[in-house]
């Protein structure tokens, strides 16, 4: 998948499992959204990207992702911690976070943290589920066919 | 002439001698005093030939006056009636009237004509009554005048020698009679006083005369015996007459043991074992004292018995004895040792005490010091407590300390003590209970509890680890399955044209198996969790649960002909989530195995069998072979081919585990192709709910 120039990232996918990454991107490809997706493979990198530190110090927060698809079991920093940091900082708090869960129990556990998850999608990401989540979040623009250019 | 005079004449006695003789014999006789006086007066009046004779006696009331007696001789009572009336109302002090001057002078007095006499108060009447001549003589006892005899004639009379000569002798005889009369009266007074005494005292008195015949019973005696005296009762009949028995038996009381009979023989005796039965049936217990009464010559004149009713006293004594025996039995048979000590010395112990301290008998313990068996290490403790109690300070009522038995064994006892009075002295009653075994048991329990708590902590932590482990395992196992299923699907959907049917078929198999594995993981995870999960028991309306389960199974029910009937289901105590899972599994199975039916008929209800609620799910589907029924609930065990009916083989195992966690039982009956019925109970035993 071709990744858009980093500045134009619409969706941040935080997922460490390669098969899950591929399946997710495949599902979203139908709307050519793959061009707007940036993938990070662990929680640390996710935080760097969101908060524009480390390898992503050149980025700006205002130009951050419009939605974060967040898996939970991640190396280095896990999904819950990423979620907590995003929701704790006023600059990043408004960003909608969609948590990718693999079971009902997992969803219950995350709910128990009361961190303010915006939506859930069960893995493997099915196309219908994704559109439903997008509809709930009001991110209709995400479903536009045309690739956005900087 | 009177008979006496005639008789005297016949005897050849002169009138005077006859007079002496008659008077003397009367005076010496035993004739009652009043009668003697009357006769003598008659004789004297006949001798002196005067018509009226009368006696005045000392008033005996300290006044010193003479009072008229009612002893008269009247030749013509009618004629002298008025005189008599006046006389009988007239008393004379010394010096007044005829009797009064005789009283004063101590000498006879003669009045020739009372109507001419200044000192004759009865004069007025005398005139009418025709009394003229009078004389009176004093009657003395020793030197004292006790009476005055007066005589009256109906004509004037000059002092007459013949009359005066005999008056001395007459006076003497009258004196004798009067004295006899006085003795009689004194005796009668004494007797009266005695009688009053006998009747007043609250003791029964019964008297036999010297020949043994009953002579007297006072009112109390009559009341107690229920009978009065039956005269002429012989002494050996006394027992029978008065129904006397030996106390506590029916045996008649022997006469020779009766105090009253023995008193006849001069013995004094007391018995308290005599009972009498009154007419009417009531029996009394008596205490009887017998005593002889002697006459002046020292002979037994009477035998007297005094007795009181001791029925109540005996009853009280018996009751007291019974109570004492009872208490003694209680104390002796008590399991706990009891000891009474006065000061620091033991004065009483019971059997249990002897056993506790390993002694031989009670005697060994009495007299010992209370500290005798104290354990040296607890000695100060015990002593301090005893002193504190004696000072009156509050101490806890129970107290543990150790003792060393006679044989050297150490035991722990729990003591409680209370202050009492023992034979008039302040003392302490202590009850000791051997708690050695109890303390040992308590210590063991304490140690066990500690170990148990330790184990619980370990168990909880390993449960947590297991939870985390199985969660993470199932999560990680799912990831490759997702890949397998996901990419197979992409292949099948997007590259179908490039794939020959066979290839597509294989891809489908890959997908099916991946999904099956996913279900297996889910079921295994649930199965494992069920074993560890805490049951959250609530009052559950089963009807609602079944409805929810049917809702969850909606997808299985679409586009099929299904008749589901749900009977009356009671409420019960269960974990709602888990029990719902049971219904989902069982009804799901019913739906699954009736898939080949034209019309599936499923019944869900509850029956009462032997006082329990038995819940039932019945279907008319494929059923199973009852020969393999014992494999039904095993994990991964299936009784059907997977190509006929899919499944993980864990569903029933899960249901069974849930039911067992609730304390119930689950079983099934079936016939191949006729259908299967699954039954279960919750917390086995009588119905745990009420039907709605």
PDB file of N, CA and C in Angstrom, chain A residues 17-20 22-23 26 30 71-73 101-103 105-106 109 123-124 126-127, chain B residues 471-472 475-476 478-480 482-487 489-490 493-495 522 525 529:
ATOM      1  N   UNK A  17      -0.100  -6.704  14.670  1.00  0.00           N
ATOM      2  CA  UNK A  17      -0.163  -7.990  13.983  1.00  0.00           C
ATOM      3  C   UNK A  17      -0.227  -7.769  12.475  1.00  0.00           C
ATOM      4  N   UNK A  18       0.753  -8.286  11.713  1.00  0.00           N
ATOM      5  CA  UNK A  18       0.805  -7.991  10.270  1.00  0.00           C
ATOM      6  C   UNK A  18      -0.422  -8.478   9.511  1.00  0.00           C
ATOM      7  N   UNK A  19      -0.916  -9.675   9.899  1.00  0.00           N
ATOM      8  CA  UNK A  19      -2.092 -10.211   9.212  1.00  0.00           C
ATOM      9  C   UNK A  19      -3.285  -9.302   9.441  1.00  0.00           C
ATOM     10  N   UNK A  20      -3.416  -8.813  10.696  1.00  0.00           N
ATOM     11  CA  UNK A  20      -4.533  -7.926  10.997  1.00  0.00           C
ATOM     12  C   UNK A  20      -4.396  -6.616  10.233  1.00  0.00           C
ATOM     13  N   UNK A  22      -3.008  -6.159   7.311  1.00  0.00           N
ATOM     14  CA  UNK A  22      -3.352  -6.407   5.920  1.00  0.00           C
ATOM     15  C   UNK A  22      -4.846  -6.541   5.728  1.00  0.00           C
ATOM     16  N   UNK A  23      -5.475  -7.303   6.636  1.00  0.00           N
ATOM     17  CA  UNK A  23      -6.911  -7.499   6.516  1.00  0.00           C
ATOM     18  C   UNK A  23      -7.647  -6.178   6.672  1.00  0.00           C
ATOM     19  N   UNK A  26      -7.175  -4.016   3.611  1.00  0.00           N
ATOM     20  CA  UNK A  26      -7.947  -4.596   2.530  1.00  0.00           C
ATOM     21  C   UNK A  26      -9.403  -4.188   2.625  1.00  0.00           C
ATOM     22  N   UNK A  30     -11.654  -0.490  -0.405  1.00  0.00           N
ATOM     23  CA  UNK A  30     -12.808  -0.273  -1.251  1.00  0.00           C
ATOM     24  C   UNK A  30     -13.101   1.201  -1.421  1.00  0.00           C
ATOM     25  N   UNK A  71      -5.575  -0.773  18.207  1.00  0.00           N
ATOM     26  CA  UNK A  71      -5.589  -2.120  18.771  1.00  0.00           C
ATOM     27  C   UNK A  71      -5.113  -2.014  20.220  1.00  0.00           C
ATOM     28  N   UNK A  72      -5.358  -3.073  20.965  1.00  0.00           N
ATOM     29  CA  UNK A  72      -5.059  -2.958  22.399  1.00  0.00           C
ATOM     30  C   UNK A  72      -3.732  -3.598  22.791  1.00  0.00           C
ATOM     31  N   UNK A  73      -3.514  -4.817  22.276  1.00  0.00           N
ATOM     32  CA  UNK A  73      -2.266  -5.471  22.674  1.00  0.00           C
ATOM     33  C   UNK A  73      -1.158  -5.005  21.743  1.00  0.00           C
ATOM     34  N   UNK A 101     -11.347  -4.498  19.006  1.00  0.00           N
ATOM     35  CA  UNK A 101     -11.347  -5.558  20.034  1.00  0.00           C
ATOM     36  C   UNK A 101     -11.483  -6.921  19.378  1.00  0.00           C
ATOM     37  N   UNK A 102     -11.020  -7.942  20.045  1.00  0.00           N
ATOM     38  CA  UNK A 102     -11.171  -9.288  19.473  1.00  0.00           C
ATOM     39  C   UNK A 102     -12.269 -10.083  20.193  1.00  0.00           C
ATOM     40  N   UNK A 103     -12.888  -9.514  21.214  1.00  0.00           N
ATOM     41  CA  UNK A 103     -13.969 -10.250  21.886  1.00  0.00           C
ATOM     42  C   UNK A 103     -14.811  -9.289  22.699  1.00  0.00           C
ATOM     43  N   UNK A 105     -15.516  -9.643  25.773  1.00  0.00           N
ATOM     44  CA  UNK A 105     -14.902  -9.430  27.096  1.00  0.00           C
ATOM     45  C   UNK A 105     -13.931  -8.286  27.046  1.00  0.00           C
ATOM     46  N   UNK A 106     -13.208  -8.242  25.930  1.00  0.00           N
ATOM     47  CA  UNK A 106     -12.212  -7.196  25.800  1.00  0.00           C
ATOM     48  C   UNK A 106     -12.900  -5.833  25.859  1.00  0.00           C
ATOM     49  N   UNK A 109     -13.743  -4.924  29.338  1.00  0.00           N
ATOM     50  CA  UNK A 109     -12.575  -4.508  30.118  1.00  0.00           C
ATOM     51  C   UNK A 109     -12.234  -3.058  29.814  1.00  0.00           C
ATOM     52  N   UNK A 123     -12.523  -7.259  15.578  1.00  0.00           N
ATOM     53  CA  UNK A 123     -11.650  -7.798  14.543  1.00  0.00           C
ATOM     54  C   UNK A 123     -12.125  -9.170  14.134  1.00  0.00           C
ATOM     55  N   UNK A 124     -11.976  -9.681  12.932  1.00  0.00           N
ATOM     56  CA  UNK A 124     -11.375  -8.917  11.844  1.00  0.00           C
ATOM     57  C   UNK A 124     -12.280  -7.776  11.395  1.00  0.00           C
ATOM     58  N   UNK A 126     -14.647  -5.954   9.567  1.00  0.00           N
ATOM     59  CA  UNK A 126     -15.513  -6.213   8.426  1.00  0.00           C
ATOM     60  C   UNK A 126     -15.962  -4.889   7.868  1.00  0.00           C
ATOM     61  N   UNK A 127     -16.204  -4.897   6.646  1.00  0.00           N
ATOM     62  CA  UNK A 127     -16.530  -3.656   5.954  1.00  0.00           C
ATOM     63  C   UNK A 127     -17.770  -2.996   6.544  1.00  0.00           C
TER      64      UNK A 127
ATOM     65  N   UNK B 471      -7.001 -15.754  29.463  1.00  0.00           N
ATOM     66  CA  UNK B 471      -7.460 -14.638  28.630  1.00  0.00           C
ATOM     67  C   UNK B 471      -6.441 -14.349  27.535  1.00  0.00           C
ATOM     68  N   UNK B 472      -5.224 -14.226  27.999  1.00  0.00           N
ATOM     69  CA  UNK B 472      -4.232 -13.844  27.007  1.00  0.00           C
ATOM     70  C   UNK B 472      -4.021 -14.976  26.008  1.00  0.00           C
ATOM     71  N   UNK B 475      -6.796 -14.882  23.483  1.00  0.00           N
ATOM     72  CA  UNK B 475      -6.617 -13.716  22.619  1.00  0.00           C
ATOM     73  C   UNK B 475      -5.573 -14.001  21.545  1.00  0.00           C
ATOM     74  N   UNK B 476      -4.448 -14.558  21.997  1.00  0.00           N
ATOM     75  CA  UNK B 476      -3.370 -14.809  21.041  1.00  0.00           C
ATOM     76  C   UNK B 476      -3.725 -15.937  20.088  1.00  0.00           C
ATOM     77  N   UNK B 478      -6.603 -16.494  18.900  1.00  0.00           N
ATOM     78  CA  UNK B 478      -7.570 -16.003  17.921  1.00  0.00           C
ATOM     79  C   UNK B 478      -6.891 -15.279  16.757  1.00  0.00           C
ATOM     80  N   UNK B 479      -5.776 -14.649  17.021  1.00  0.00           N
ATOM     81  CA  UNK B 479      -5.162 -13.814  15.976  1.00  0.00           C
ATOM     82  C   UNK B 479      -4.849 -14.595  14.690  1.00  0.00           C
ATOM     83  N   UNK B 480      -4.142 -15.760  14.802  1.00  0.00           N
ATOM     84  CA  UNK B 480      -3.872 -16.502  13.551  1.00  0.00           C
ATOM     85  C   UNK B 480      -5.161 -16.971  12.870  1.00  0.00           C
ATOM     86  N   UNK B 482      -7.941 -15.417  12.781  1.00  0.00           N
ATOM     87  CA  UNK B 482      -8.467 -14.286  12.027  1.00  0.00           C
ATOM     88  C   UNK B 482      -7.797 -14.202  10.676  1.00  0.00           C
ATOM     89  N   UNK B 483      -6.469 -14.387  10.698  1.00  0.00           N
ATOM     90  CA  UNK B 483      -5.720 -14.304   9.440  1.00  0.00           C
ATOM     91  C   UNK B 483      -6.181 -15.393   8.479  1.00  0.00           C
ATOM     92  N   UNK B 484      -6.274 -16.626   9.006  1.00  0.00           N
ATOM     93  CA  UNK B 484      -6.665 -17.753   8.168  1.00  0.00           C
ATOM     94  C   UNK B 484      -8.038 -17.514   7.561  1.00  0.00           C
ATOM     95  N   UNK B 485      -8.966 -17.105   8.403  1.00  0.00           N
ATOM     96  CA  UNK B 485     -10.331 -16.911   7.919  1.00  0.00           C
ATOM     97  C   UNK B 485     -10.394 -15.716   6.972  1.00  0.00           C
ATOM     98  N   UNK B 486      -9.755 -14.628   7.393  1.00  0.00           N
ATOM     99  CA  UNK B 486      -9.838 -13.405   6.615  1.00  0.00           C
ATOM    100  C   UNK B 486      -9.280 -13.562   5.193  1.00  0.00           C
ATOM    101  N   UNK B 487      -8.055 -14.110   5.117  1.00  0.00           N
ATOM    102  CA  UNK B 487      -7.441 -14.210   3.784  1.00  0.00           C
ATOM    103  C   UNK B 487      -8.129 -15.257   2.927  1.00  0.00           C
ATOM    104  N   UNK B 489     -11.184 -15.799   2.913  1.00  0.00           N
ATOM    105  CA  UNK B 489     -12.389 -15.121   2.421  1.00  0.00           C
ATOM    106  C   UNK B 489     -12.051 -14.198   1.254  1.00  0.00           C
ATOM    107  N   UNK B 490     -10.999 -13.424   1.454  1.00  0.00           N
ATOM    108  CA  UNK B 490     -10.587 -12.518   0.358  1.00  0.00           C
ATOM    109  C   UNK B 490     -10.334 -13.328  -0.896  1.00  0.00           C
ATOM    110  N   UNK B 493     -13.632 -14.559  -2.305  1.00  0.00           N
ATOM    111  CA  UNK B 493     -14.521 -13.534  -2.852  1.00  0.00           C
ATOM    112  C   UNK B 493     -13.881 -12.823  -4.047  1.00  0.00           C
ATOM    113  N   UNK B 494     -12.621 -12.453  -3.916  1.00  0.00           N
ATOM    114  CA  UNK B 494     -12.060 -11.555  -4.937  1.00  0.00           C
ATOM    115  C   UNK B 494     -11.281 -12.283  -6.023  1.00  0.00           C
ATOM    116  N   UNK B 495     -10.914 -13.519  -5.747  1.00  0.00           N
ATOM    117  CA  UNK B 495     -10.137 -14.235  -6.774  1.00  0.00           C
ATOM    118  C   UNK B 495     -10.877 -15.464  -7.246  1.00  0.00           C
ATOM    119  N   UNK B 522     -13.684 -20.064  22.151  1.00  0.00           N
ATOM    120  CA  UNK B 522     -14.679 -19.348  22.952  1.00  0.00           C
ATOM    121  C   UNK B 522     -15.285 -20.264  24.005  1.00  0.00           C
ATOM    122  N   UNK B 525     -12.804 -21.291  26.701  1.00  0.00           N
ATOM    123  CA  UNK B 525     -12.565 -20.174  27.597  1.00  0.00           C
ATOM    124  C   UNK B 525     -13.701 -20.052  28.606  1.00  0.00           C
ATOM    125  N   UNK B 529     -13.632 -20.594  32.624  1.00  0.00           N
ATOM    126  CA  UNK B 529     -14.013 -19.507  33.522  1.00  0.00           C
ATOM    127  C   UNK B 529     -15.090 -19.949  34.487  1.00  0.00           C
TER     128      UNK B 529
END
